[in-house]
Backbone as XML, in Angstrom:
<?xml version="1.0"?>
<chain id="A" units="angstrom">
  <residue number="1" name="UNK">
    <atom name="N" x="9.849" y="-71.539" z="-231.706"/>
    <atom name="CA" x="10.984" y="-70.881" z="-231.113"/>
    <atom name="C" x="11.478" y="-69.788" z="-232.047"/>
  </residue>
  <residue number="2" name="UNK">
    <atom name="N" x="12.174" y="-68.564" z="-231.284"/>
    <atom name="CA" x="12.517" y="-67.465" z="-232.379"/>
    <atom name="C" x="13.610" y="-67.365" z="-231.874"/>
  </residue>
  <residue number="3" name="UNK">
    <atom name="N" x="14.722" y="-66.350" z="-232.512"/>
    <atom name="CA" x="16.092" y="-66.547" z="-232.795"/>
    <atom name="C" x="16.994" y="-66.809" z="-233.829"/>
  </residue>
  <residue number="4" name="UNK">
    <atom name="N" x="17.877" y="-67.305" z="-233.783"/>
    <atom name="CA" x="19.160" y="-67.910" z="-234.165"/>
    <atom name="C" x="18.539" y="-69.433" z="-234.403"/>
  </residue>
  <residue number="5" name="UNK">
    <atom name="N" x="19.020" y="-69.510" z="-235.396"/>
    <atom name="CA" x="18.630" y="-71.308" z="-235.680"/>
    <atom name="C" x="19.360" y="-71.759" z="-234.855"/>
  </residue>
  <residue number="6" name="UNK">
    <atom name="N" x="18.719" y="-72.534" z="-234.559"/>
    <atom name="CA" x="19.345" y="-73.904" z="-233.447"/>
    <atom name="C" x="20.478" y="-74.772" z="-234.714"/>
  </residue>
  <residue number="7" name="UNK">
    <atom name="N" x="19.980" y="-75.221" z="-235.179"/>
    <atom name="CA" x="21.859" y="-76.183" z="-235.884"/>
    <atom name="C" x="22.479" y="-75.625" z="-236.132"/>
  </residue>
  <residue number="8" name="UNK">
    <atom name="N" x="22.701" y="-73.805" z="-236.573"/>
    <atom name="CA" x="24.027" y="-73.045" z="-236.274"/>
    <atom name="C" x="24.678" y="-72.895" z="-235.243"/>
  </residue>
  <residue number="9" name="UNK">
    <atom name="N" x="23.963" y="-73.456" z="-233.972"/>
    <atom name="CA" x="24.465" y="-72.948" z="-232.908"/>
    <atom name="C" x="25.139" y="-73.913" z="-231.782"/>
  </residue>
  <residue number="10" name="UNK">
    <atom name="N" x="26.434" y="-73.336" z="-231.342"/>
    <atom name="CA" x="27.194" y="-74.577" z="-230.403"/>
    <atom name="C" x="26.535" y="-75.238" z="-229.625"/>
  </residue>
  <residue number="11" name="UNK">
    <atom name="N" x="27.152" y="-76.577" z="-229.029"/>
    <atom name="CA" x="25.697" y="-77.276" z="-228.561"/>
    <atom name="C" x="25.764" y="-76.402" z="-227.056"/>
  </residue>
  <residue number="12" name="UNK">
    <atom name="N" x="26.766" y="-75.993" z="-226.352"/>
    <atom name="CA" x="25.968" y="-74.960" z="-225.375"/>
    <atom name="C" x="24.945" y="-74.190" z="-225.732"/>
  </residue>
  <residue number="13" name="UNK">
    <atom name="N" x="25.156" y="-73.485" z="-226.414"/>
    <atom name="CA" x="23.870" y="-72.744" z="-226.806"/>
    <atom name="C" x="22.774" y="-73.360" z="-227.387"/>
  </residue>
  <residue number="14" name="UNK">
    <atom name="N" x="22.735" y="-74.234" z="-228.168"/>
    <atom name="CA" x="21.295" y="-75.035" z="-228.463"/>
    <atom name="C" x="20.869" y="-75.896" z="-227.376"/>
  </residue>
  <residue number="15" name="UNK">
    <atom name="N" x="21.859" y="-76.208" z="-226.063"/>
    <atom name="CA" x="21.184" y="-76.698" z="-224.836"/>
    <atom name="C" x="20.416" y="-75.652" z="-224.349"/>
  </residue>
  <residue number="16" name="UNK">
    <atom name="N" x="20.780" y="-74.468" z="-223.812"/>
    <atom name="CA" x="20.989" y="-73.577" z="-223.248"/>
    <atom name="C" x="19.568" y="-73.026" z="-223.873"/>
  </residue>
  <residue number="17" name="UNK">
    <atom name="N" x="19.263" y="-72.235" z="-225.330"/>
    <atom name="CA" x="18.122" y="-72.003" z="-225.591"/>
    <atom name="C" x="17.347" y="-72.860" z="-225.126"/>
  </residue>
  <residue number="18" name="UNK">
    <atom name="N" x="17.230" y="-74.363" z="-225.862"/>
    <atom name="CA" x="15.911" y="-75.409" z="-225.508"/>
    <atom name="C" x="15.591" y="-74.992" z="-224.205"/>
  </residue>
  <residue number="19" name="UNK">
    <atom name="N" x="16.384" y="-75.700" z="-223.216"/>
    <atom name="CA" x="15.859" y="-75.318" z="-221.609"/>
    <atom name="C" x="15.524" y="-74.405" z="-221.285"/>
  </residue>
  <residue number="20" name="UNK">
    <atom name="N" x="15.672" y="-73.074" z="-221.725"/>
    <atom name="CA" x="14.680" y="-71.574" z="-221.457"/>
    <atom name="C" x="13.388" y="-72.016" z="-221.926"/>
  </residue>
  <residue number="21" name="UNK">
    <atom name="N" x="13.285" y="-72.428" z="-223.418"/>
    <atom name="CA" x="11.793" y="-72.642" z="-223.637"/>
    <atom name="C" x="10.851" y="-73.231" z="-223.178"/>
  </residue>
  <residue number="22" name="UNK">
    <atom name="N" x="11.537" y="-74.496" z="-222.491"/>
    <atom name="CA" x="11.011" y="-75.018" z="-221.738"/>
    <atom name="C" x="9.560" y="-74.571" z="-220.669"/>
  </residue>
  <residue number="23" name="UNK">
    <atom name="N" x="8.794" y="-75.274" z="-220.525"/>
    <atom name="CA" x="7.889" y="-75.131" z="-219.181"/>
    <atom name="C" x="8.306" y="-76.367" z="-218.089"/>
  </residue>
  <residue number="24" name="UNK">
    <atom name="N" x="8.841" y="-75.754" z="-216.853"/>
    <atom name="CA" x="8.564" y="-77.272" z="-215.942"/>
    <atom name="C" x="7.964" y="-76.742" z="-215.268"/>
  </residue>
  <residue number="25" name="UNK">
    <atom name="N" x="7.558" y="-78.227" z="-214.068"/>
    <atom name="CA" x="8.686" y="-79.424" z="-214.460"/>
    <atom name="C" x="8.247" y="-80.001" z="-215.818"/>
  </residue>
  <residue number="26" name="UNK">
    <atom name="N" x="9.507" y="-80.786" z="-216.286"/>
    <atom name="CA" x="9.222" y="-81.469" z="-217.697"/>
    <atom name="C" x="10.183" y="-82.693" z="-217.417"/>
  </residue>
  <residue number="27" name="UNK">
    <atom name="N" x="9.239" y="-83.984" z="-218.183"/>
    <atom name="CA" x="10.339" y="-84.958" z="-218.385"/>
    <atom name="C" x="10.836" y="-85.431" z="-219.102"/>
  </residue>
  <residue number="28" name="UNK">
    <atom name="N" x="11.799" y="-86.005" z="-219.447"/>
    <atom name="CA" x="12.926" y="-86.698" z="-220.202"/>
    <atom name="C" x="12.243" y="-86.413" z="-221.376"/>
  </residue>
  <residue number="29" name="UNK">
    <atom name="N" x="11.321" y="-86.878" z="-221.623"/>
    <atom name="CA" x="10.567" y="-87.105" z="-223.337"/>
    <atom name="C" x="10.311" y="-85.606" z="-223.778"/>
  </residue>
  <residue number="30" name="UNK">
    <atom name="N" x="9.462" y="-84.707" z="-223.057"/>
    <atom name="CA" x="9.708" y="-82.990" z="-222.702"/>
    <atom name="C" x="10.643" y="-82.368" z="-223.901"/>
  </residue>
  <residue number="31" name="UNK">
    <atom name="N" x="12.137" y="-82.647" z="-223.090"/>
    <atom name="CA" x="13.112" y="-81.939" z="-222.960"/>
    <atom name="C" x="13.359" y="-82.524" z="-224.887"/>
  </residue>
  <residue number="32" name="UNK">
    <atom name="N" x="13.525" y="-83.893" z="-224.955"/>
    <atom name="CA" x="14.038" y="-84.124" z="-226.267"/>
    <atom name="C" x="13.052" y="-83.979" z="-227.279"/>
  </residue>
  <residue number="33" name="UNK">
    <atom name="N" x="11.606" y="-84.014" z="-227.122"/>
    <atom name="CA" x="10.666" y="-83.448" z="-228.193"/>
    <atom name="C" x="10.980" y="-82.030" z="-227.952"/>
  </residue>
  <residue number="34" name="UNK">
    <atom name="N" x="11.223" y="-81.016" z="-227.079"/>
    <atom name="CA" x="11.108" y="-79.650" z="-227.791"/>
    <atom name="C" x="12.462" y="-79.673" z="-228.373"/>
  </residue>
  <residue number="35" name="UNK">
    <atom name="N" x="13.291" y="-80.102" z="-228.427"/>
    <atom name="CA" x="14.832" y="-80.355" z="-229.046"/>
    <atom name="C" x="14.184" y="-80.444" z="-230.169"/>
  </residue>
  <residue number="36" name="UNK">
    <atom name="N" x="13.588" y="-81.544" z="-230.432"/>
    <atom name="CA" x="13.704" y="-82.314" z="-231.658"/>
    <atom name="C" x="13.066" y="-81.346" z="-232.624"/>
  </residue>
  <residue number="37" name="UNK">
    <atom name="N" x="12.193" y="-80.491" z="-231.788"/>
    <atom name="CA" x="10.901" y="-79.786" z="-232.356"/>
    <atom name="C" x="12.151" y="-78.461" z="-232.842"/>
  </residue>
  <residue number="38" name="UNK">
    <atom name="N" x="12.997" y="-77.715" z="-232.209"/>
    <atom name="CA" x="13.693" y="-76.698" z="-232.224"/>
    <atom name="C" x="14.603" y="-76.813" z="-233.857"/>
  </residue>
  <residue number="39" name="UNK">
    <atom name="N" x="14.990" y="-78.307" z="-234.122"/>
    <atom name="CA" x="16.039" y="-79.405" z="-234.635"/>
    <atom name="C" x="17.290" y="-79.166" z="-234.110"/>
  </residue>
  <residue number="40" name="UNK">
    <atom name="N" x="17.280" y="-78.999" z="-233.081"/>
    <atom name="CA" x="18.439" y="-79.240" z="-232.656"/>
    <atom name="C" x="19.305" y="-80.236" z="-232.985"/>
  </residue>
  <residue number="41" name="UNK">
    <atom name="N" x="20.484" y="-80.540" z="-233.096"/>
    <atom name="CA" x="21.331" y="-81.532" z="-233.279"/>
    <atom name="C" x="21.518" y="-82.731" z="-233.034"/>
  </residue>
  <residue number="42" name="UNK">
    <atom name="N" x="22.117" y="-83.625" z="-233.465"/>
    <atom name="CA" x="21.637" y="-85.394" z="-233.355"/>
    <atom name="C" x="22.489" y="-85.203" z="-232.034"/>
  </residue>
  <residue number="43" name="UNK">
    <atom name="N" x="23.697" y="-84.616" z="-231.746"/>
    <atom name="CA" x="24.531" y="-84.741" z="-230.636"/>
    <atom name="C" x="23.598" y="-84.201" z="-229.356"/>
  </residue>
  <residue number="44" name="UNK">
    <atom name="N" x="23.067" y="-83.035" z="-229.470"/>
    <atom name="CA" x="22.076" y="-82.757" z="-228.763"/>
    <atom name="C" x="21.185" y="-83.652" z="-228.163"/>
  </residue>
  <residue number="45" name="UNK">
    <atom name="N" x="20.420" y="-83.650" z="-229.317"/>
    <atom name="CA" x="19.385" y="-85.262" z="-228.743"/>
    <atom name="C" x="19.569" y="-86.181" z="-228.224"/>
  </residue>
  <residue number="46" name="UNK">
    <atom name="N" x="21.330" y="-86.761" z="-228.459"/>
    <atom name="CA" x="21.409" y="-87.864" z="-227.978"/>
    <atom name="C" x="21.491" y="-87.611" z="-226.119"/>
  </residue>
  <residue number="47" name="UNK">
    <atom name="N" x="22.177" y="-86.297" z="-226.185"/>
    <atom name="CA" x="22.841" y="-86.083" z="-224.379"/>
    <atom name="C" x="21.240" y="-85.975" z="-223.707"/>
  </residue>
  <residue number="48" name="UNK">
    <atom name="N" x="20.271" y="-85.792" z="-224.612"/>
    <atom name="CA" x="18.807" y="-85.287" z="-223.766"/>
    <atom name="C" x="18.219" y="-86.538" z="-223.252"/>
  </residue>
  <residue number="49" name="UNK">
    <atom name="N" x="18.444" y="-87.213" z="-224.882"/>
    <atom name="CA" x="18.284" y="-88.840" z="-224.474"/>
    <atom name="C" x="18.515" y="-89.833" z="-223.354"/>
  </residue>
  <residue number="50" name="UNK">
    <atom name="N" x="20.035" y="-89.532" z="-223.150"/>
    <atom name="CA" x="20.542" y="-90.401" z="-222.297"/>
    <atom name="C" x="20.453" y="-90.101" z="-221.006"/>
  </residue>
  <residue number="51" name="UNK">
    <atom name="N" x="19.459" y="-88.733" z="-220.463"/>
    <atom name="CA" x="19.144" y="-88.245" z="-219.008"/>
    <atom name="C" x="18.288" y="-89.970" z="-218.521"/>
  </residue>
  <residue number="52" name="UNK">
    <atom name="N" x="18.012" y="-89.303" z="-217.123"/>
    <atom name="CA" x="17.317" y="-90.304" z="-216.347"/>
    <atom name="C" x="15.979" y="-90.003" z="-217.004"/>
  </residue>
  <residue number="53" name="UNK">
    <atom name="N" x="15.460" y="-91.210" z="-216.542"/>
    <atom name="CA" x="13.523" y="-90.885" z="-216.962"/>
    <atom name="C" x="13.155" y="-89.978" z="-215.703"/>
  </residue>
  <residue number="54" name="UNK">
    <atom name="N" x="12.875" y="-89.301" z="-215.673"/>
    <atom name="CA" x="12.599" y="-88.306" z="-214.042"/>
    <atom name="C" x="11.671" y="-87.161" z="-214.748"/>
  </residue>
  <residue number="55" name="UNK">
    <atom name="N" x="11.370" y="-86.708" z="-213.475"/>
    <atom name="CA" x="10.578" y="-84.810" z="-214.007"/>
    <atom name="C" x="11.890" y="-84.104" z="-213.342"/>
  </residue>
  <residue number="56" name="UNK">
    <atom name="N" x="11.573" y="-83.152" z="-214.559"/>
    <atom name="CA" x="13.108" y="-82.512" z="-213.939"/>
    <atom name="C" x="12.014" y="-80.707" z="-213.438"/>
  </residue>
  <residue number="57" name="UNK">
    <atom name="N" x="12.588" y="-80.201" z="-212.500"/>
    <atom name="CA" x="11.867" y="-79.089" z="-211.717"/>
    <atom name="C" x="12.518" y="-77.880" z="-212.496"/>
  </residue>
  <residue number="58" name="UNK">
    <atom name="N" x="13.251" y="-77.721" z="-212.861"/>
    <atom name="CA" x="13.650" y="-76.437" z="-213.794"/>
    <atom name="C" x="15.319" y="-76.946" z="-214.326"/>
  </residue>
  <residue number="59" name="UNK">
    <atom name="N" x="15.808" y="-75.338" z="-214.948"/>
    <atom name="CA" x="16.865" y="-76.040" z="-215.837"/>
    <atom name="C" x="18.176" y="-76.506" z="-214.991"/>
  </residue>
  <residue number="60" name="UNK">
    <atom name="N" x="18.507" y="-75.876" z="-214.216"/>
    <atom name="CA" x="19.465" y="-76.111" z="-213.139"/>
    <atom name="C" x="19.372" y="-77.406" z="-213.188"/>
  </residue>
  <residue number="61" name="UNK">
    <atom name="N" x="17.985" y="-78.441" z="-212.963"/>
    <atom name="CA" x="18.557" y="-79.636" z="-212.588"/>
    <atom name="C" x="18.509" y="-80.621" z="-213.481"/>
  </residue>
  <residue number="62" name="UNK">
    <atom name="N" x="18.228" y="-79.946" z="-214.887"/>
    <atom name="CA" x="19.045" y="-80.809" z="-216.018"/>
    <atom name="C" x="20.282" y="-80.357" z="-216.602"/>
  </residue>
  <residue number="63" name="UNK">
    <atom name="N" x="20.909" y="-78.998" z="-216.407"/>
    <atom name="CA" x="22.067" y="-79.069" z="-216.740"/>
    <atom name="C" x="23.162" y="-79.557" z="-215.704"/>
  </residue>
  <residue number="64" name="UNK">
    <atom name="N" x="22.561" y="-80.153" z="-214.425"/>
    <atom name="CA" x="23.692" y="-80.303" z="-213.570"/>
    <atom name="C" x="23.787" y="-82.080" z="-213.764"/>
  </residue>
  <residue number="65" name="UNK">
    <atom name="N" x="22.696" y="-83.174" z="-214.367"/>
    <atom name="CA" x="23.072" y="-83.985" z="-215.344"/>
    <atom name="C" x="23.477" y="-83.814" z="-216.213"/>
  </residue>
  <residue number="66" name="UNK">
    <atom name="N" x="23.551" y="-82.653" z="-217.643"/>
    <atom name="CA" x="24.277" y="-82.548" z="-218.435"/>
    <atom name="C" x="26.014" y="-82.890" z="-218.149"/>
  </residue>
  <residue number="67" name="UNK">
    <atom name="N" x="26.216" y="-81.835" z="-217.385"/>
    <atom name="CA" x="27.558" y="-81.344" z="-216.852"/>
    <atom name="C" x="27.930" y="-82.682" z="-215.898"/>
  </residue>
  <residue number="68" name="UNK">
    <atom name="N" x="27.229" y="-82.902" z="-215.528"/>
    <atom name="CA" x="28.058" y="-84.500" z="-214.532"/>
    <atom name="C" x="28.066" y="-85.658" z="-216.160"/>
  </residue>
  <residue number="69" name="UNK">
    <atom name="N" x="27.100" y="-85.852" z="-217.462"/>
    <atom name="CA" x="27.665" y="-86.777" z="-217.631"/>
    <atom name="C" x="28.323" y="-86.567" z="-218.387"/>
  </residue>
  <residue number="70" name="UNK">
    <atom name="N" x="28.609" y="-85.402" z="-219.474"/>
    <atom name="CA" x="29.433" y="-85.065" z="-220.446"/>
    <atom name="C" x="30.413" y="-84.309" z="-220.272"/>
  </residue>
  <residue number="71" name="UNK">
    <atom name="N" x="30.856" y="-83.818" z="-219.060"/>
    <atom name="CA" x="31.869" y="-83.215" z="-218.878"/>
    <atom name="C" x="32.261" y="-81.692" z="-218.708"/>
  </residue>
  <residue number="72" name="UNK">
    <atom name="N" x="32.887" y="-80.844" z="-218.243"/>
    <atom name="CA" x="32.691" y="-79.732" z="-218.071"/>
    <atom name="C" x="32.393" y="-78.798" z="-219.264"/>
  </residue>
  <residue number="73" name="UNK">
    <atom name="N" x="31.827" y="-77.890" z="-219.318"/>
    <atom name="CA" x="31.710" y="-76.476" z="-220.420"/>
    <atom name="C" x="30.548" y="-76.643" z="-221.022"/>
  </residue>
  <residue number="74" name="UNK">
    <atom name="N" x="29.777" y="-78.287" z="-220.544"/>
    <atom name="CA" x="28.115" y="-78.454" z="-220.869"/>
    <atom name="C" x="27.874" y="-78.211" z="-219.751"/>
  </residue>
  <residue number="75" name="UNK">
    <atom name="N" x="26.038" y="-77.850" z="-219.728"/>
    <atom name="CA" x="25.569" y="-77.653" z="-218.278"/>
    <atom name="C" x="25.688" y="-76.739" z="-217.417"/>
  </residue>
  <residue number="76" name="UNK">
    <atom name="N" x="27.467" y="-75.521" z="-217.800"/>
    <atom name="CA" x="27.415" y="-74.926" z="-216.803"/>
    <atom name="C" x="26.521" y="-73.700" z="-216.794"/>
  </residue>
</chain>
């Protein structure tokens, strides 16, 4: 990944990058190995963690679990 380091960056934005890099669909394990791979943040990891086991079809429909379980200003 190129950029802005990911642990300088708010966890919107270190969500927000990861899921661009992304290829889907991708699942659960996906999403938190390229995290982990980026180093994104333990807080990070954990919200990637705690998704459903599913394939998710693009980012829309993991930030709209983000945002339903952590609350507004993630996800949107």
């Amino acid at each position: 990944m190129t950029g802005t380091p990911i642990p300088g960056e708010s966890i919107d934005m270190q969500i927000s990058d990861i899921l661009r890099a992304i290829s889907y669909p991708a699942n659960k394990d996906s999403l938190v190995d390229a995290a982990r791979e980026a180093g994104a943040s333990n807080e990070v990891l954990s919200m990637l963690d705690g998704l459903p086991e599913q394939d998710y079809t693009d980012i829309t429909s993991v930030t709209k679990l983000i945002g339903s379980n952590y609350g507004p200003g993630l996800g949107s």
